[in-house]
């Protein structure tokens, strides 16, 4: 056997041994379906089909911890628009605020759109505009969306969860909708303010440039 052939055989054997060692040390990659999904403790999703807007909504619901000590207790409710973007963020921020005793225990309701790959920007332009815009077909469903909140979502939440009906709030990016609520629906909304000053008197202008969020305290 020539030296060249011996060298080739030894080289191939070395590569095979090295490859088996590397393969043994590499972590096993599982198919994506084998991984557990990330979930938010204490939260779940319900789907609600609206007879007013003719759209389907996913309702994200965060509940306080159930313990024997708080059996029968009722909680204030925070309704959050754009739940697809902000529910996880608010749930995390709320945990710190509650731990430091800045806010009470509450139920958090995130409202978003159901279905595969919903076009959030388009759908919210329908629901969050109080009047139709000539160059944007489908806009102006604010009154229908408000009817969905008052007549469908609020009753469903109050029927199934321990709510304090007198202390309900909404938090959203929808400045146009939040401005329209106190003007057109005085029986539904009250105590408007930005997050910087939750004690702002009723009727205070809420479209402020120093915050991207607007609070609306609701009364059904």
mmCIF file of C-alpha atoms in Angstrom, residues 31-196:
data_model
loop_
_atom_site.group_PDB
_atom_site.id
_atom_site.type_symbol
_atom_site.label_atom_id
_atom_site.label_comp_id
_atom_site.label_asym_id
_atom_site.label_seq_id
_atom_site.Cartn_x
_atom_site.Cartn_y
_atom_site.Cartn_z
ATOM 1 C CA UNK A 31 -39.476 20.964 14.950
ATOM 2 C CA UNK A 32 -41.231 24.208 15.840
ATOM 3 C CA UNK A 33 -44.416 22.307 16.725
ATOM 4 C CA UNK A 34 -42.553 20.510 19.520
ATOM 5 C CA UNK A 35 -41.818 23.722 21.434
ATOM 6 C CA UNK A 36 -44.195 25.002 24.071
ATOM 7 C CA UNK A 37 -45.832 28.372 23.272
ATOM 8 C CA UNK A 38 -45.153 31.380 25.472
ATOM 9 C CA UNK A 39 -48.277 32.259 27.462
ATOM 10 C CA UNK A 40 -49.303 35.005 29.875
ATOM 11 C CA UNK A 41 -50.246 33.587 33.290
ATOM 12 C CA UNK A 42 -53.802 34.451 34.287
ATOM 13 C CA UNK A 43 -54.840 35.434 30.753
ATOM 14 C CA UNK A 44 -57.015 33.802 28.112
ATOM 15 C CA UNK A 45 -58.709 34.646 24.788
ATOM 16 C CA UNK A 46 -62.364 34.643 23.782
ATOM 17 C CA UNK A 47 -63.771 35.373 20.323
ATOM 18 C CA UNK A 48 -66.838 37.565 19.909
ATOM 19 C CA UNK A 49 -68.756 38.046 16.650
ATOM 20 C CA UNK A 50 -70.403 41.463 16.531
ATOM 21 C CA UNK A 51 -73.885 41.935 15.117
ATOM 22 C CA UNK A 52 -73.227 45.691 14.979
ATOM 23 C CA UNK A 53 -69.940 45.887 13.064
ATOM 24 C CA UNK A 54 -70.229 42.458 11.373
ATOM 25 C CA UNK A 55 -66.647 41.762 12.427
ATOM 26 C CA UNK A 56 -65.043 39.141 14.675
ATOM 27 C CA UNK A 57 -62.974 40.249 17.661
ATOM 28 C CA UNK A 58 -60.469 38.442 19.823
ATOM 29 C CA UNK A 59 -60.916 39.500 23.442
ATOM 30 C CA UNK A 60 -57.808 39.134 25.605
ATOM 31 C CA UNK A 61 -58.739 38.804 29.277
ATOM 32 C CA UNK A 62 -56.422 39.142 32.274
ATOM 33 C CA UNK A 63 -57.934 38.154 35.625
ATOM 34 C CA UNK A 64 -56.652 38.740 39.170
ATOM 35 C CA UNK A 65 -55.305 35.735 41.032
ATOM 36 C CA UNK A 66 -58.117 33.649 42.465
ATOM 37 C CA UNK A 67 -57.615 32.897 46.168
ATOM 38 C CA UNK A 68 -59.994 31.903 48.968
ATOM 39 C CA UNK A 69 -59.451 35.353 50.494
ATOM 40 C CA UNK A 70 -60.870 37.223 47.491
ATOM 41 C CA UNK A 71 -63.811 34.905 46.786
ATOM 42 C CA UNK A 72 -66.800 37.021 45.794
ATOM 43 C CA UNK A 73 -64.696 40.152 45.315
ATOM 44 C CA UNK A 74 -65.428 42.425 42.351
ATOM 45 C CA UNK A 75 -62.803 44.365 40.415
ATOM 46 C CA UNK A 76 -62.504 47.496 38.272
ATOM 47 C CA UNK A 77 -62.136 46.828 34.555
ATOM 48 C CA UNK A 78 -59.682 48.377 32.101
ATOM 49 C CA UNK A 79 -60.681 48.061 28.436
ATOM 50 C CA UNK A 80 -57.719 48.310 26.070
ATOM 51 C CA UNK A 81 -58.019 48.954 22.344
ATOM 52 C CA UNK A 82 -55.277 47.693 20.006
ATOM 53 C CA UNK A 83 -54.846 44.634 22.180
ATOM 54 C CA UNK A 84 -52.721 42.970 19.483
ATOM 55 C CA UNK A 85 -49.964 45.487 20.213
ATOM 56 C CA UNK A 86 -50.447 46.621 23.782
ATOM 57 C CA UNK A 87 -52.023 43.832 25.856
ATOM 58 C CA UNK A 88 -48.756 42.019 26.612
ATOM 59 C CA UNK A 89 -46.999 45.311 27.356
ATOM 60 C CA UNK A 90 -49.749 46.566 29.660
ATOM 61 C CA UNK A 91 -49.993 43.226 31.445
ATOM 62 C CA UNK A 92 -46.284 43.428 32.242
ATOM 63 C CA UNK A 93 -46.387 47.080 33.342
ATOM 64 C CA UNK A 94 -49.488 46.460 35.452
ATOM 65 C CA UNK A 95 -47.715 43.714 37.389
ATOM 66 C CA UNK A 96 -45.072 46.152 38.601
ATOM 67 C CA UNK A 97 -47.575 48.898 39.380
ATOM 68 C CA UNK A 98 -49.766 46.529 41.379
ATOM 69 C CA UNK A 99 -46.797 45.103 43.286
ATOM 70 C CA UNK A 100 -45.749 48.632 44.299
ATOM 71 C CA UNK A 101 -49.377 49.422 45.270
ATOM 72 C CA UNK A 102 -49.827 52.192 42.698
ATOM 73 C CA UNK A 103 -52.939 50.543 41.227
ATOM 74 C CA UNK A 104 -55.558 48.137 42.603
ATOM 75 C CA UNK A 105 -56.206 44.632 41.377
ATOM 76 C CA UNK A 106 -58.179 44.860 38.147
ATOM 77 C CA UNK A 107 -59.481 42.969 35.168
ATOM 78 C CA UNK A 108 -57.770 43.936 31.900
ATOM 79 C CA UNK A 109 -59.652 43.458 28.628
ATOM 80 C CA UNK A 110 -57.725 43.752 25.350
ATOM 81 C CA UNK A 111 -59.765 44.208 22.170
ATOM 82 C CA UNK A 112 -58.370 43.180 18.788
ATOM 83 C CA UNK A 113 -59.430 41.519 15.553
ATOM 84 C CA UNK A 114 -59.863 37.810 14.942
ATOM 85 C CA UNK A 115 -58.954 35.668 11.965
ATOM 86 C CA UNK A 116 -55.760 34.670 10.123
ATOM 87 C CA UNK A 117 -53.429 37.619 9.462
ATOM 88 C CA UNK A 118 -55.931 40.451 10.041
ATOM 89 C CA UNK A 119 -55.056 43.836 8.536
ATOM 90 C CA UNK A 120 -55.032 45.764 11.802
ATOM 91 C CA UNK A 121 -54.422 49.195 10.306
ATOM 92 C CA UNK A 122 -57.309 48.814 7.865
ATOM 93 C CA UNK A 123 -59.756 47.321 10.367
ATOM 94 C CA UNK A 124 -59.062 49.901 13.050
ATOM 95 C CA UNK A 125 -59.548 52.662 10.469
ATOM 96 C CA UNK A 126 -63.124 51.385 10.112
ATOM 97 C CA UNK A 127 -63.934 51.111 13.816
ATOM 98 C CA UNK A 128 -61.977 54.053 15.215
ATOM 99 C CA UNK A 129 -63.368 56.774 12.929
ATOM 100 C CA UNK A 130 -66.625 58.463 13.999
ATOM 101 C CA UNK A 131 -67.444 59.775 10.506
ATOM 102 C CA UNK A 132 -66.754 58.426 7.023
ATOM 103 C CA UNK A 133 -63.897 59.843 4.966
ATOM 104 C CA UNK A 134 -64.599 60.225 1.256
ATOM 105 C CA UNK A 135 -61.211 58.890 0.171
ATOM 106 C CA UNK A 136 -61.235 55.943 2.607
ATOM 107 C CA UNK A 137 -64.110 53.519 1.899
ATOM 108 C CA UNK A 138 -65.381 51.664 4.956
ATOM 109 C CA UNK A 139 -64.461 54.330 7.488
ATOM 110 C CA UNK A 140 -66.992 55.904 9.823
ATOM 111 C CA UNK A 141 -68.025 52.817 11.797
ATOM 112 C CA UNK A 142 -67.346 54.506 15.135
ATOM 113 C CA UNK A 143 -71.057 54.468 16.107
ATOM 114 C CA UNK A 144 -71.303 50.753 15.274
ATOM 115 C CA UNK A 145 -68.140 50.013 17.230
ATOM 116 C CA UNK A 146 -69.468 51.941 20.211
ATOM 117 C CA UNK A 147 -72.687 49.910 20.008
ATOM 118 C CA UNK A 148 -70.568 46.760 19.986
ATOM 119 C CA UNK A 149 -68.828 47.907 23.171
ATOM 120 C CA UNK A 150 -72.008 48.961 24.989
ATOM 121 C CA UNK A 151 -74.409 46.260 23.869
ATOM 122 C CA UNK A 152 -72.213 43.224 23.260
ATOM 123 C CA UNK A 153 -68.773 43.339 24.882
ATOM 124 C CA UNK A 154 -69.590 45.050 28.194
ATOM 125 C CA UNK A 155 -72.591 42.794 28.938
ATOM 126 C CA UNK A 156 -70.575 39.671 28.091
ATOM 127 C CA UNK A 157 -67.750 40.687 30.423
ATOM 128 C CA UNK A 158 -70.123 41.705 33.228
ATOM 129 C CA UNK A 159 -72.054 38.449 32.940
ATOM 130 C CA UNK A 160 -69.011 36.182 33.080
ATOM 131 C CA UNK A 161 -66.512 38.018 35.285
ATOM 132 C CA UNK A 162 -66.582 39.748 38.713
ATOM 133 C CA UNK A 163 -66.764 43.368 37.532
ATOM 134 C CA UNK A 164 -67.390 46.649 39.298
ATOM 135 C CA UNK A 165 -69.627 48.329 36.733
ATOM 136 C CA UNK A 166 -69.088 51.797 38.201
ATOM 137 C CA UNK A 167 -65.326 51.716 37.612
ATOM 138 C CA UNK A 168 -64.593 50.926 33.990
ATOM 139 C CA UNK A 169 -61.907 52.639 31.915
ATOM 140 C CA UNK A 170 -60.578 52.455 28.382
ATOM 141 C CA UNK A 171 -57.037 53.040 27.193
ATOM 142 C CA UNK A 172 -56.226 53.505 23.521
ATOM 143 C CA UNK A 173 -54.187 55.189 20.822
ATOM 144 C CA UNK A 174 -57.389 56.196 19.016
ATOM 145 C CA UNK A 175 -57.468 59.913 19.709
ATOM 146 C CA UNK A 176 -60.247 60.592 17.198
ATOM 147 C CA UNK A 177 -62.531 57.995 18.762
ATOM 148 C CA UNK A 178 -61.753 59.106 22.315
ATOM 149 C CA UNK A 179 -62.455 62.732 21.429
ATOM 150 C CA UNK A 180 -65.782 61.804 19.870
ATOM 151 C CA UNK A 181 -67.006 59.694 22.806
ATOM 152 C CA UNK A 182 -67.614 62.540 25.287
ATOM 153 C CA UNK A 183 -69.198 64.732 22.630
ATOM 154 C CA UNK A 184 -71.679 62.237 21.199
ATOM 155 C CA UNK A 185 -72.167 59.732 24.012
ATOM 156 C CA UNK A 186 -72.315 61.550 27.341
ATOM 157 C CA UNK A 187 -74.245 58.687 28.911
ATOM 158 C CA UNK A 188 -71.405 56.305 28.092
ATOM 159 C CA UNK A 189 -68.170 58.137 28.796
ATOM 160 C CA UNK A 190 -66.948 60.477 31.497
ATOM 161 C CA UNK A 191 -63.797 61.677 33.301
ATOM 162 C CA UNK A 192 -61.459 62.094 30.337
ATOM 163 C CA UNK A 193 -57.753 62.546 30.889
ATOM 164 C CA UNK A 194 -54.301 61.593 29.725
ATOM 165 C CA UNK A 195 -52.269 59.051 31.694
ATOM 166 C CA UNK A 196 -50.236 61.920 33.165
#
